[in-house]
């Protein structure tokens, strides 16, 4: 059982994917597909840590899969599947619930943000979410995890879990034939998308998110041209115009966000965008940004709509991907069972 470089990442089917998911993670996934063995998951088990209407969860799972394919992930090359079809995720997560410490989870800022003021009413799943995420990655002994900046803390926790498992079970791991005592690798976060933290269009201090109640806060990959243009036109700005250098963006989160989005979509540096638009008013800049965003995103939205119109094809991709994922995860989980001391026949 070699530790070969392997990529794992996932997105939650909690709604339509947005520009943050695309620029922060998905473009990097597509890049890594060229050089690595890649496993990309639709993490439906994570989705139910917050209430999901069952019929909407089914269609969101298909829609996220369609977005993966439309964006350029090749289901023949990479493994595309939904998490709940591979039971090893839940099995390994239970083992990790017993490895991770309460103090580690208490530090997770995403739980604090998502649970809000009424923590007592949050699901246990929302609290244990990072342990399941560690299991998602380590069930494949994945070495690289391309994500947006908001997932950094969860990745650090996955590394701590891998390390503690290796330490706690060192003699058993060595007895199982891993002479260096390393069963789980330390998964590396890859946070190098063209915009690793895209912010809300309504509040430049909050990240763009599927679960934001305001649809005006995000650009969904399935938005039509009019909605994209309207959302950009209504995006919050400040009274000053576009500065001509990066220093002029300091303390102006909304301006910084819009310039960052333009740069990422155009494949240019922020400095190049500021050199082009410095001194203009937001109205002119927003018009150019809307044209660029429509140009880049409309073909993607059209392809997502085309693919979701034939659910049987999407379900076949997920069934094939799940079988291939299961073939990797099962022997890993069997080794975990042996190491931990679970009798199996
Ligand atoms: N605003 C963002 N900027 C850059 N990257 C982002 N990602 C999410 N939002 C941004 C990255 O997209 C991947 C998938 O995220 P997810 O679906 O697992 O859930 P999330 O991070 O919690 O994203 P959302 O949109 O905020 O969903 P909800 O509202 O359901 O929680 C990850 O790699 C993430 O970093």
XYZ file of C-alpha atoms and ligand atoms in Angstrom:
380
model
C 0.000 0.000 0.000
C 2.132 2.886 -1.312
C 1.693 6.526 -0.419
C 1.409 7.908 -3.924
C 0.422 11.557 -4.512
C -3.347 11.694 -4.630
C -5.770 14.631 -4.628
C -9.079 14.720 -2.764
C -11.591 17.563 -2.417
C -15.341 18.125 -2.261
C -18.227 20.588 -2.293
C -21.495 20.509 -0.411
C -24.771 20.159 -2.337
C -26.382 22.830 -0.171
C -27.532 24.951 -3.107
C -26.190 26.224 -6.376
C -22.405 26.553 -6.663
C -21.193 30.141 -6.836
C -18.287 32.189 -8.090
C -16.371 31.652 -4.807
C -16.521 27.868 -5.188
C -15.423 28.225 -8.819
C -12.512 30.658 -8.393
C -11.456 29.461 -4.931
C -11.414 25.724 -5.534
C -12.744 24.361 -8.803
C -10.264 25.993 -11.177
C -7.476 24.505 -9.081
C -9.164 21.080 -9.228
C -9.170 21.270 -13.007
C -5.498 22.223 -13.031
C -4.521 19.343 -10.723
C -6.454 16.872 -12.847
C -3.730 17.333 -15.487
C -0.952 16.099 -13.210
C -2.468 13.996 -10.414
C -4.799 11.130 -9.652
C -7.859 13.094 -8.438
C -10.954 12.196 -6.431
C -13.697 14.833 -6.322
C -16.667 14.274 -4.081
C -20.131 15.792 -3.692
C -20.273 15.783 0.097
C -23.950 15.127 0.749
C -23.265 13.799 4.265
C -21.764 17.158 5.188
C -24.793 18.911 3.706
C -27.202 17.359 6.239
C -25.295 18.845 9.180
C -27.790 21.666 8.493
C -31.389 20.816 7.536
C -31.854 19.994 3.828
C -35.192 19.302 2.174
C -34.667 15.698 0.926
C -35.950 16.271 -2.636
C -33.809 19.415 -2.925
C -30.764 17.501 -1.695
C -31.211 14.979 -4.515
C -31.412 17.703 -7.181
C -28.572 19.735 -5.635
C -26.363 16.610 -5.667
C -27.047 16.202 -9.381
C -26.572 19.887 -10.033
C -23.194 20.037 -8.283
C -22.083 16.966 -10.248
C -23.218 18.683 -13.456
C -21.229 21.779 -12.454
C -18.104 19.640 -11.923
C -18.418 18.175 -15.413
C -19.429 21.468 -17.074
C -16.422 23.220 -15.525
C -14.059 20.666 -17.048
C -13.660 17.741 -14.651
C -13.480 14.589 -16.715
C -15.373 11.678 -15.084
C -13.271 9.150 -17.040
C -10.005 10.550 -15.761
C -10.947 11.735 -12.273
C -13.262 9.990 -9.835
C -16.504 11.968 -9.370
C -18.949 10.584 -6.798
C -21.236 11.427 -3.912
C -20.006 10.717 -0.413
C -23.001 8.765 0.948
C -22.492 6.000 -1.661
C -19.134 5.045 -0.103
C -19.703 3.770 3.468
C -16.019 4.046 4.460
C -16.424 7.817 4.961
C -18.823 7.255 7.874
C -16.862 4.302 9.242
C -13.557 6.162 9.352
C -15.245 9.290 10.716
C -16.362 7.277 13.759
C -12.796 6.144 14.419
C -11.670 9.778 14.086
C -14.411 10.896 16.507
C -12.500 8.800 18.994
C -9.060 10.156 17.967
C -9.816 13.910 17.765
C -10.065 15.831 21.051
C -12.983 18.020 22.107
C -10.576 20.902 22.651
C -9.522 20.732 18.992
C -13.109 20.939 17.740
C -13.938 23.735 20.174
C -11.501 25.948 18.296
C -13.185 25.555 14.883
C -14.430 28.953 13.731
C -16.772 27.548 11.063
C -18.815 25.772 13.745
C -19.085 29.012 15.704
C -20.188 30.902 12.566
C -22.699 28.300 11.397
C -24.138 27.409 14.820
C -24.709 31.107 15.554
C -25.896 32.199 18.983
C -27.966 29.099 19.758
C -25.184 26.507 19.910
C -27.224 24.130 22.070
C -29.605 23.673 19.121
C -26.885 22.865 16.554
C -26.628 19.262 15.338
C -23.869 17.019 16.671
C -22.949 16.483 13.008
C -22.197 20.180 12.522
C -19.825 20.017 15.484
C -18.111 16.809 14.305
C -17.982 17.988 10.645
C -14.171 18.403 10.617
C -13.704 14.767 11.709
C -15.816 13.607 8.752
C -13.792 15.890 6.485
C -10.575 14.294 7.779
C -12.094 10.877 7.034
C -13.073 11.980 3.498
C -9.457 12.801 2.750
C -7.704 10.029 4.648
C -9.979 7.183 3.507
C -8.011 7.588 0.264
C -4.725 8.421 2.045
C -4.848 11.581 -0.077
C -1.781 13.812 0.004
C -3.089 17.073 -1.526
C -6.334 18.952 -0.882
C -7.159 21.933 -3.117
C -9.569 24.223 -1.211
C -10.459 27.874 -0.617
C -8.871 29.811 2.210
C -11.833 29.199 4.579
C -10.962 25.495 4.821
C -7.423 26.027 6.117
C -8.333 25.405 9.754
C -10.168 22.161 8.951
C -7.162 20.943 6.967
C -4.886 21.626 9.933
C -7.212 19.515 12.058
C -7.076 16.681 9.502
C -3.283 16.796 9.759
C -3.469 16.650 13.562
C -5.824 13.661 13.392
C -3.520 11.822 10.957
C -0.546 12.483 13.227
C -2.339 11.389 16.413
C -3.633 8.208 14.775
C -0.080 7.384 13.629
C 1.266 8.054 17.148
C -1.494 6.270 19.087
C -1.235 3.101 16.996
C 2.482 3.157 16.149
C 3.245 -0.476 17.178
C 0.178 -1.821 15.327
C 1.007 0.259 12.246
C 4.558 -1.090 12.206
C 3.268 -4.637 12.757
C 0.946 -4.127 9.765
C 4.043 -3.637 7.581
C 4.478 0.151 7.657
C 8.073 0.144 8.852
C 8.277 3.933 9.288
C 5.126 3.962 11.454
C 3.287 6.222 8.994
C -0.110 4.929 7.945
C -1.855 8.224 7.212
C -0.001 10.971 5.304
C -0.131 14.613 6.394
C -2.481 16.015 3.738
C -1.194 19.274 2.216
C -3.654 22.133 1.701
C -3.386 23.590 -1.807
C -4.797 27.116 -1.505
C -3.696 28.601 -4.787
C -6.853 29.291 -6.840
C -7.016 32.641 -8.661
C -9.177 34.071 -5.812
C -8.879 32.023 -2.632
C -11.436 34.107 -0.699
C -14.235 35.674 -2.739
C -16.373 37.941 -0.585
C -20.117 38.652 -0.543
C -21.284 41.292 -3.031
C -23.364 42.849 -0.233
C -20.708 42.881 2.494
C -17.012 42.753 1.646
C -16.143 41.432 5.112
C -18.197 38.204 4.733
C -17.284 35.372 2.381
C -19.535 34.626 -0.578
C -21.587 31.650 0.561
C -24.349 29.339 -0.684
C -26.195 29.690 2.595
C -26.299 33.509 2.665
C -30.032 34.366 2.733
C -29.493 37.157 0.174
C -29.212 35.856 -3.389
C -27.779 39.271 -4.316
C -24.709 38.417 -2.215
C -23.439 35.816 -4.686
C -23.177 34.994 -8.374
C -24.444 31.463 -8.905
C -22.905 29.473 -11.733
C -26.437 28.961 -13.065
C -27.428 32.663 -13.053
C -28.525 34.035 -16.424
C -26.840 37.051 -18.023
C -29.399 39.546 -16.665
C -29.060 38.306 -13.082
C -25.255 38.391 -13.256
C -25.316 41.968 -14.580
C -27.944 43.058 -12.032
C -26.032 41.572 -9.085
C -22.787 43.246 -10.138
C -24.554 46.555 -10.712
C -26.117 46.348 -7.221
C -22.876 45.222 -5.544
C -21.966 47.376 -2.550
C -19.153 49.875 -3.163
C -17.832 53.008 -1.462
C -17.884 56.638 -2.603
C -14.320 56.569 -4.004
C -13.516 55.284 -7.489
C -11.008 52.649 -8.615
C -7.514 53.459 -7.308
C -4.479 53.155 -9.547
C -2.435 51.017 -7.154
C -3.045 48.278 -4.572
C -2.345 50.661 -1.655
C -5.551 52.483 -2.612
C -7.602 49.338 -1.864
C -6.525 49.193 1.809
C -9.513 49.279 4.174
C -11.945 49.072 1.210
C -13.100 45.412 1.261
C -15.845 45.797 -1.368
C -13.550 47.543 -3.861
C -10.820 44.979 -3.201
C -13.265 42.142 -3.768
C -14.579 43.453 -7.110
C -11.064 44.132 -8.398
C -10.014 40.638 -7.239
C -12.962 39.031 -9.048
C -12.163 40.938 -12.244
C -8.496 39.899 -12.054
C -9.361 36.233 -11.445
C -11.906 36.078 -14.289
C -9.609 37.905 -16.706
C -6.555 35.844 -15.712
C -4.658 39.066 -14.913
C -2.907 40.408 -11.828
C -4.662 42.969 -9.618
C -1.970 45.483 -10.515
C -2.740 45.049 -14.215
C -6.470 45.586 -13.535
C -5.731 48.705 -11.466
C -3.428 50.021 -14.198
C -6.282 49.579 -16.699
C -9.154 50.986 -14.595
C -7.383 53.267 -12.058
C -9.168 56.639 -11.868
C -12.501 55.330 -13.282
C -15.813 55.401 -11.438
C -17.385 52.171 -10.179
C -20.218 52.465 -12.726
C -17.849 51.994 -15.689
C -15.835 49.308 -13.905
C -18.958 47.362 -12.952
C -20.143 47.432 -16.580
C -16.832 45.923 -17.733
C -16.924 43.367 -14.900
C -20.503 42.345 -15.767
C -19.542 41.793 -19.426
C -16.529 39.714 -18.420
C -18.487 37.652 -15.877
C -21.295 36.936 -18.361
C -18.759 35.988 -21.002
C -16.992 33.539 -18.656
C -19.976 32.122 -16.785
C -22.826 31.924 -19.271
C -21.434 28.943 -21.243
C -20.858 27.160 -17.928
C -24.448 27.814 -16.801
C -25.823 26.630 -20.157
C -23.846 23.395 -19.915
C -24.977 22.784 -16.305
C -28.600 23.205 -17.428
C -28.068 20.837 -20.372
C -26.488 18.160 -18.180
C -29.095 18.376 -15.405
C -31.819 17.779 -17.960
C -30.650 14.139 -18.190
C -30.393 12.894 -14.589
C -29.821 9.274 -15.624
C -26.469 10.201 -17.194
C -25.412 12.061 -14.054
C -26.530 9.198 -11.824
C -24.466 6.807 -13.991
C -21.365 9.004 -13.528
C -21.909 8.980 -9.744
C -22.480 5.207 -9.658
C -19.275 4.568 -11.626
C -17.290 7.050 -9.520
C -18.636 5.582 -6.273
C -17.576 2.069 -7.296
C -14.067 3.315 -8.152
C -13.835 5.318 -4.899
C -15.043 2.336 -2.879
C -12.359 0.123 -4.445
C -9.700 2.486 -3.013
C -11.291 3.206 0.369
C -12.267 -0.343 1.356
C -8.732 -1.781 1.677
C -7.647 1.351 3.554
C -10.538 0.924 5.982
C -9.787 -2.764 6.380
C -6.226 -1.872 7.432
C -7.611 0.717 9.866
C -9.837 -1.973 11.380
C -6.854 -4.306 11.814
C -4.718 -1.534 13.315
C -7.415 -0.417 15.766
C -8.252 -4.000 16.778
C -11.654 -4.535 15.190
C -12.151 -8.264 14.558
C -13.334 -8.923 11.001
C -14.128 -12.192 9.320
N -16.237 32.594 -0.960
C -15.358 31.664 -1.274
N -14.163 32.007 -1.819
C -13.244 31.053 -2.156
N -13.456 29.726 -1.988
C -14.638 29.348 -1.453
N -15.168 28.144 -1.175
C -16.411 28.298 -0.654
N -16.715 29.592 -0.584
C -15.642 30.278 -1.078
C -14.479 26.886 -1.415
O -15.356 26.055 -2.162
C -15.174 24.698 -1.749
C -16.480 24.063 -1.452
O -17.102 24.657 -0.348
P -18.280 23.874 0.360
O -19.380 23.665 -0.575
O -17.765 22.646 1.004
O -18.762 24.704 1.527
P -18.364 26.039 2.111
O -16.914 26.267 2.147
O -19.010 26.115 3.436
O -19.009 26.968 1.008
P -20.283 27.809 1.091
O -20.606 28.299 -0.235
O -20.105 28.828 2.162
O -21.420 26.788 1.457
P -22.392 26.794 2.662
O -23.033 28.125 2.637
O -23.331 25.667 2.394
O -21.561 26.585 3.877
C -14.211 24.723 -0.568
O -12.917 24.386 -1.035
C -14.249 26.134 -0.104
O -13.028 26.524 0.489
